[in-house]
mmCIF file of C-alpha atoms in Angstrom:
data_model
loop_
_atom_site.group_PDB
_atom_site.id
_atom_site.type_symbol
_atom_site.label_atom_id
_atom_site.label_comp_id
_atom_site.label_asym_id
_atom_site.label_seq_id
_atom_site.Cartn_x
_atom_site.Cartn_y
_atom_site.Cartn_z
ATOM 1 C CA MET A 1 -57.738 7.244 56.622
ATOM 2 C CA ASP A 2 -55.135 9.087 54.459
ATOM 3 C CA ILE A 3 -52.159 10.395 56.280
ATOM 4 C CA LYS A 4 -53.140 13.890 55.210
ATOM 5 C CA ASP A 5 -55.891 13.785 57.488
ATOM 6 C CA ILE A 6 -53.573 13.681 60.579
ATOM 7 C CA MET A 7 -50.036 14.560 59.457
ATOM 8 C CA THR A 8 -47.920 17.694 60.524
ATOM 9 C CA VAL A 9 -48.483 20.245 58.092
ATOM 10 C CA ALA A 10 -45.593 22.731 57.683
ATOM 11 C CA PRO A 11 -43.586 20.989 60.314
ATOM 12 C CA THR A 12 -40.357 22.631 61.694
ATOM 13 C CA THR A 13 -37.273 22.082 59.162
ATOM 14 C CA VAL A 14 -33.585 23.079 58.866
ATOM 15 C CA GLY A 15 -31.177 23.840 56.213
ATOM 16 C CA PRO A 16 -28.022 21.651 55.338
ATOM 17 C CA GLU A 17 -25.885 24.541 56.676
ATOM 18 C CA THR A 18 -27.833 24.960 60.010
ATOM 19 C CA THR A 19 -25.553 23.972 62.858
ATOM 20 C CA ILE A 20 -25.949 20.590 65.134
ATOM 21 C CA ALA A 21 -26.241 23.249 68.066
ATOM 22 C CA ASP A 22 -28.730 24.776 66.533
ATOM 23 C CA ALA A 23 -30.747 22.196 65.568
ATOM 24 C CA GLY A 24 -30.590 20.424 69.075
ATOM 25 C CA ARG A 25 -31.706 23.302 70.486
ATOM 26 C CA VAL A 26 -34.707 23.390 68.304
ATOM 27 C CA MET A 27 -35.775 19.674 69.207
ATOM 28 C CA LEU A 28 -35.388 20.335 72.752
ATOM 29 C CA ASP A 29 -37.418 23.649 72.846
ATOM 30 C CA ARG A 30 -39.850 22.146 70.473
ATOM 31 C CA HIS A 31 -40.024 18.554 72.042
ATOM 32 C CA LEU A 32 -39.212 17.073 68.606
ATOM 33 C CA SER A 33 -37.219 13.800 67.685
ATOM 34 C CA ALA A 34 -36.284 14.927 63.884
ATOM 35 C CA LEU A 35 -35.861 17.376 61.703
ATOM 36 C CA PRO A 36 -36.665 17.303 57.859
ATOM 37 C CA VAL A 37 -33.678 19.273 56.139
ATOM 38 C CA ILE A 38 -34.990 20.985 53.124
ATOM 39 C CA ASP A 39 -32.984 23.602 50.326
ATOM 40 C CA ARG A 40 -34.356 26.819 49.600
ATOM 41 C CA ASP A 41 -36.815 25.786 47.533
ATOM 42 C CA GLY A 42 -38.348 23.481 50.058
ATOM 43 C CA ARG A 43 -37.111 20.161 48.306
ATOM 44 C CA LEU A 44 -36.373 17.359 50.883
ATOM 45 C CA LEU A 45 -32.566 16.810 51.124
ATOM 46 C CA GLY A 46 -32.605 14.444 54.210
ATOM 47 C CA ILE A 47 -33.788 13.982 57.889
ATOM 48 C CA VAL A 48 -31.784 14.546 61.022
ATOM 49 C CA THR A 49 -33.078 13.167 64.103
ATOM 50 C CA ASP A 50 -31.961 12.609 67.902
ATOM 51 C CA GLY A 51 -30.314 9.259 67.132
ATOM 52 C CA ASP A 52 -27.766 11.198 64.830
ATOM 53 C CA LEU A 53 -26.460 12.996 67.902
ATOM 54 C CA LEU A 54 -25.708 10.108 70.022
ATOM 55 C CA ARG A 55 -22.372 9.026 69.078
ATOM 56 C CA ARG A 56 -20.152 12.287 69.450
ATOM 57 C CA PRO A 57 -16.646 12.967 70.592
ATOM 58 C CA GLU A 58 -18.015 15.821 72.954
ATOM 59 C CA LEU A 59 -19.796 12.888 74.675
ATOM 60 C CA ASP A 60 -16.876 10.510 74.351
ATOM 61 C CA THR A 61 -19.615 7.835 72.603
ATOM 62 C CA ALA A 62 -18.391 8.583 68.911
ATOM 63 C CA PRO A 63 -16.360 5.340 67.728
ATOM 64 C CA GLU A 64 -12.874 5.074 67.145
ATOM 65 C CA ILE A 65 -11.327 4.642 63.393
ATOM 66 C CA GLY A 66 -8.762 2.596 63.768
ATOM 67 C CA TRP A 67 -5.280 2.930 61.533
ATOM 68 C CA TRP A 68 -6.375 -0.560 60.203
ATOM 69 C CA ARG A 69 -9.767 0.529 59.185
ATOM 70 C CA GLY A 70 -8.474 3.837 57.647
ATOM 71 C CA PHE A 71 -5.992 1.931 55.603
ATOM 72 C CA LEU A 72 -8.231 -0.949 54.100
ATOM 73 C CA THR A 73 -11.418 1.106 53.870
ATOM 74 C CA PRO A 74 -10.428 5.097 53.537
ATOM 75 C CA GLU A 75 -13.616 6.104 52.024
ATOM 76 C CA THR A 76 -16.118 4.653 54.014
ATOM 77 C CA SER A 77 -13.530 5.607 57.189
ATOM 78 C CA ALA A 78 -13.670 9.328 55.869
ATOM 79 C CA ARG A 79 -17.410 9.499 55.616
ATOM 80 C CA ALA A 80 -17.592 7.764 59.384
ATOM 81 C CA PHE A 81 -15.571 10.370 60.606
ATOM 82 C CA VAL A 82 -17.392 13.047 58.943
ATOM 83 C CA ARG A 83 -20.873 11.377 60.030
ATOM 84 C CA THR A 84 -19.965 11.618 63.814
ATOM 85 C CA ARG A 85 -17.734 14.593 64.095
ATOM 86 C CA GLY A 86 -19.559 16.879 61.465
ATOM 87 C CA ARG A 87 -20.694 20.299 62.900
ATOM 88 C CA HIS A 88 -23.710 20.934 60.358
ATOM 89 C CA VAL A 89 -26.837 19.189 59.726
ATOM 90 C CA GLY A 90 -25.644 18.658 56.191
ATOM 91 C CA GLU A 91 -22.857 16.433 57.217
ATOM 92 C CA ILE A 92 -24.545 14.054 59.441
ATOM 93 C CA MET A 93 -28.189 13.814 58.354
ATOM 94 C CA THR A 94 -29.314 10.750 56.532
ATOM 95 C CA GLU A 95 -29.876 11.111 52.905
ATOM 96 C CA SER A 96 -31.848 8.325 51.936
ATOM 97 C CA VAL A 97 -35.152 9.136 53.322
ATOM 98 C CA VAL A 98 -37.966 6.991 53.102
ATOM 99 C CA THR A 99 -40.931 9.314 52.247
ATOM 100 C CA VAL A 100 -44.305 8.880 51.252
ATOM 101 C CA ALA A 101 -47.291 10.828 49.234
ATOM 102 C CA GLU A 102 -50.053 12.729 51.156
ATOM 103 C CA THR A 103 -53.001 10.156 49.389
ATOM 104 C CA THR A 104 -51.067 7.356 51.218
ATOM 105 C CA ARG A 105 -53.450 5.515 53.414
ATOM 106 C CA LEU A 106 -52.544 5.415 57.158
ATOM 107 C CA VAL A 107 -52.443 1.293 57.255
ATOM 108 C CA ASP A 108 -49.840 1.456 54.818
ATOM 109 C CA ALA A 109 -47.754 4.259 56.423
ATOM 110 C CA VAL A 110 -47.788 2.359 59.602
ATOM 111 C CA ALA A 111 -46.811 -0.738 57.673
ATOM 112 C CA VAL A 112 -43.659 1.148 56.330
ATOM 113 C CA MET A 113 -42.734 2.487 59.876
ATOM 114 C CA GLU A 114 -42.780 -1.049 61.469
ATOM 115 C CA GLU A 115 -40.813 -2.380 58.837
ATOM 116 C CA ARG A 116 -38.156 0.151 58.546
ATOM 117 C CA ARG A 117 -38.263 0.762 62.555
ATOM 118 C CA ILE A 118 -38.791 4.475 61.829
ATOM 119 C CA LYS A 119 -40.508 7.133 63.905
ATOM 120 C CA GLN A 120 -41.212 10.028 61.269
ATOM 121 C CA LEU A 121 -42.169 9.825 57.556
ATOM 122 C CA PRO A 122 -41.809 13.192 55.151
ATOM 123 C CA VAL A 123 -44.634 13.676 53.382
ATOM 124 C CA VAL A 124 -43.501 15.305 50.089
ATOM 125 C CA ASN A 125 -45.199 16.203 46.672
ATOM 126 C CA ASP A 126 -43.214 16.346 43.620
ATOM 127 C CA GLY A 127 -40.248 16.194 46.003
ATOM 128 C CA LEU A 128 -41.575 19.076 47.835
ATOM 129 C CA LEU A 129 -42.053 18.799 51.465
ATOM 130 C CA VAL A 130 -45.870 19.600 52.599
ATOM 131 C CA GLY A 131 -45.571 17.634 56.156
ATOM 132 C CA LEU A 132 -44.389 15.028 58.517
ATOM 133 C CA LEU A 133 -46.267 11.812 59.804
ATOM 134 C CA SER A 134 -44.792 10.973 63.616
ATOM 135 C CA ARG A 135 -45.934 8.319 66.147
ATOM 136 C CA ARG A 136 -47.154 11.264 68.178
ATOM 137 C CA ASP A 137 -49.439 12.273 65.005
ATOM 138 C CA ILE A 138 -50.830 8.579 65.139
ATOM 139 C CA LEU A 139 -51.385 8.854 68.746
ATOM 140 C CA THR A 140 -53.369 11.766 68.797
ATOM 141 C CA ALA A 141 -55.433 10.722 65.758
ATOM 142 C CA LEU A 142 -56.021 7.476 68.127
ATOM 143 C CA LEU A 143 -57.107 9.538 71.078
ATOM 144 C CA ASP A 144 -59.220 11.605 69.491
ATOM 145 C CA ARG A 145 -61.247 8.446 68.491
ATOM 146 C CA LEU A 146 -61.087 6.991 71.787
ATOM 147 C CA ILE A 147 -62.868 10.017 73.260
ATOM 148 C CA VAL A 148 -66.440 8.797 73.620
ATOM 149 C CA ALA A 149 -68.838 11.100 72.048
ATOM 150 C CA ASN A 150 -71.891 12.308 73.794
ATOM 151 C CA ASP A 151 -74.203 9.299 72.749
ATOM 152 C CA GLY A 152 -77.457 10.316 75.008
ATOM 153 C CA ALA A 153 -79.907 9.739 72.375
ATOM 154 C CA MET A 154 -78.997 5.735 72.047
ATOM 155 C CA THR A 155 -81.111 3.944 73.900
ATOM 156 C CA ASP A 156 -79.770 1.166 76.136
ATOM 157 C CA GLU A 157 -81.037 -1.602 73.878
ATOM 158 C CA ALA A 158 -79.830 -0.184 71.040
ATOM 159 C CA ILE A 159 -76.107 -0.333 72.486
ATOM 160 C CA ALA A 160 -77.113 -4.420 73.568
ATOM 161 C CA THR A 161 -77.942 -4.830 70.197
ATOM 162 C CA MET A 162 -74.631 -3.377 68.885
ATOM 163 C CA ILE A 163 -72.578 -5.565 70.955
ATOM 164 C CA ARG A 164 -75.035 -8.607 70.474
ATOM 165 C CA THR A 165 -74.274 -8.271 66.700
ATOM 166 C CA ALA A 166 -70.867 -7.816 67.277
ATOM 167 C CA ILE A 167 -70.635 -10.886 68.913
ATOM 168 C CA ALA A 168 -72.523 -13.091 66.619
ATOM 169 C CA ARG A 169 -69.857 -11.759 63.582
ATOM 170 C CA SER A 170 -66.535 -12.522 65.668
ATOM 171 C CA ASN A 171 -65.472 -15.923 64.449
ATOM 172 C CA TRP A 172 -64.037 -16.443 68.257
ATOM 173 C CA ALA A 173 -66.774 -15.307 70.150
ATOM 174 C CA PRO A 174 -68.828 -18.074 72.276
ATOM 175 C CA ARG A 175 -72.254 -16.825 70.548
ATOM 176 C CA GLY A 176 -74.856 -18.980 72.062
ATOM 177 C CA THR A 177 -73.570 -18.930 75.744
ATOM 178 C CA VAL A 178 -73.147 -15.157 76.416
ATOM 179 C CA THR A 179 -75.968 -12.851 77.557
ATOM 180 C CA VAL A 180 -75.720 -8.950 77.052
ATOM 181 C CA ARG A 181 -77.748 -6.413 79.351
ATOM 182 C CA VAL A 182 -76.982 -2.936 79.218
ATOM 183 C CA VAL A 183 -78.701 -0.355 81.816
ATOM 184 C CA ALA A 184 -77.738 3.397 81.775
ATOM 185 C CA GLY A 185 -74.781 2.620 79.706
ATOM 186 C CA VAL A 186 -73.286 -0.049 81.632
ATOM 187 C CA ALA A 187 -72.808 -3.332 79.866
ATOM 188 C CA SER A 188 -73.143 -6.417 81.942
ATOM 189 C CA LEU A 189 -72.022 -9.714 80.483
ATOM 190 C CA GLY A 190 -73.173 -13.007 81.664
ATOM 191 C CA GLY A 191 -73.158 -16.482 80.588
ATOM 192 C CA THR A 192 -70.221 -18.776 80.249
ATOM 193 C CA VAL A 193 -66.992 -18.710 78.110
ATOM 194 C CA PHE A 194 -64.192 -21.120 77.939
ATOM 195 C CA SER A 195 -61.273 -19.383 78.395
ATOM 196 C CA GLU A 196 -59.492 -16.202 79.651
ATOM 197 C CA ALA A 197 -59.004 -14.928 76.244
ATOM 198 C CA GLU A 198 -62.313 -15.467 75.255
ATOM 199 C CA ARG A 199 -63.453 -13.471 78.651
ATOM 200 C CA ASN A 200 -61.176 -10.683 78.057
ATOM 201 C CA ALA A 201 -61.995 -9.833 74.262
ATOM 202 C CA LEU A 202 -65.642 -9.917 74.957
ATOM 203 C CA ARG A 203 -65.174 -7.414 77.321
ATOM 204 C CA VAL A 204 -62.963 -5.524 75.082
ATOM 205 C CA LEU A 205 -65.522 -5.466 72.353
ATOM 206 C CA ALA A 206 -68.100 -4.451 74.467
ATOM 207 C CA GLU A 207 -65.936 -1.526 75.954
ATOM 208 C CA ASN A 208 -65.201 -0.448 72.189
ATOM 209 C CA THR A 209 -69.361 -0.295 71.378
ATOM 210 C CA ALA A 210 -70.528 3.639 71.058
ATOM 211 C CA GLY A 211 -72.559 4.390 73.902
ATOM 212 C CA VAL A 212 -70.817 2.032 76.466
ATOM 213 C CA LYS A 213 -69.705 3.801 79.932
ATOM 214 C CA SER A 214 -68.149 0.808 81.370
ATOM 215 C CA VAL A 215 -68.539 -2.954 81.427
ATOM 216 C CA HIS A 216 -69.707 -5.529 84.273
ATOM 217 C CA ASP A 217 -68.138 -8.949 83.708
ATOM 218 C CA ASP A 218 -70.433 -11.554 85.281
ATOM 219 C CA LEU A 219 -69.244 -14.472 82.865
ATOM 220 C CA ALA A 220 -68.607 -17.812 84.291
ATOM 221 C CA LEU A 221 -65.451 -19.511 83.060
ATOM 222 C CA ILE A 222 -66.068 -23.424 82.151
ATOM 223 C CA ASP A 223 -63.595 -25.946 82.628
ATOM 224 C CA PRO A 224 -64.231 -27.391 79.050
ATOM 225 C CA ILE A 225 -62.826 -30.796 80.103
ATOM 226 C CA ALA A 226 -64.629 -30.975 83.460
ATOM 227 C CA GLY A 227 -67.513 -29.177 82.181
ATOM 228 C CA VAL A 228 -68.183 -27.255 84.995
ATOM 229 C CA ALA A 229 -67.540 -23.665 86.063
ATOM 230 C CA TYR A 230 -64.584 -22.618 88.194
ATOM 231 C CA GLY A 231 -64.628 -19.146 88.260
ATOM 232 C CA LEU A 232 -66.812 -15.850 87.948
ATOM 233 C CA GLY A 233 -65.809 -12.447 86.717
#
């Protein structure tokens, strides 16, 4: 899956001259946590997030810039002063923005978001902003795929075969000790497992099989040392 399939197209944006009051109001009204900042031609200049508004003198949360720091590192201190006290988006936004192309694979984009610990990824094409990928977009895509389609044409035996095949292909599953039966879309797992981890994984495997409405766990947990069953699902 490419991110162009799930990204927000034509996201809400602001210009560098937008006041932080107006930007904050837009975030609240539209339930957004970030706003890409673009110029008049649509080129990405930076991004402003709700996190950029946390350290403010109006909230008594802005860091103090001690005289010794201002004396030793005046340029750095001046930048910190503007970033925490600026009145316009262009003064507080993050300019070095991590971006991706619309043809980037979703798996690669998610890896970037995890590695950089960011919640939004601007999507650009030749410097022009064409979309925004957020965690909300990814969650929406996930929920779309978790919705079970109407699988009325699939027989119980076909569903059972799919579960058995998935078990056989799994390198962790106790293949020879698990039985599968499906009636009216309800999958019943029987036989024996050797750990709670195996039991849970088998249940999840069955739940993720197309056509399964629910899973009945009838597995016996075997103590691998004693060789006896000491619990049923």
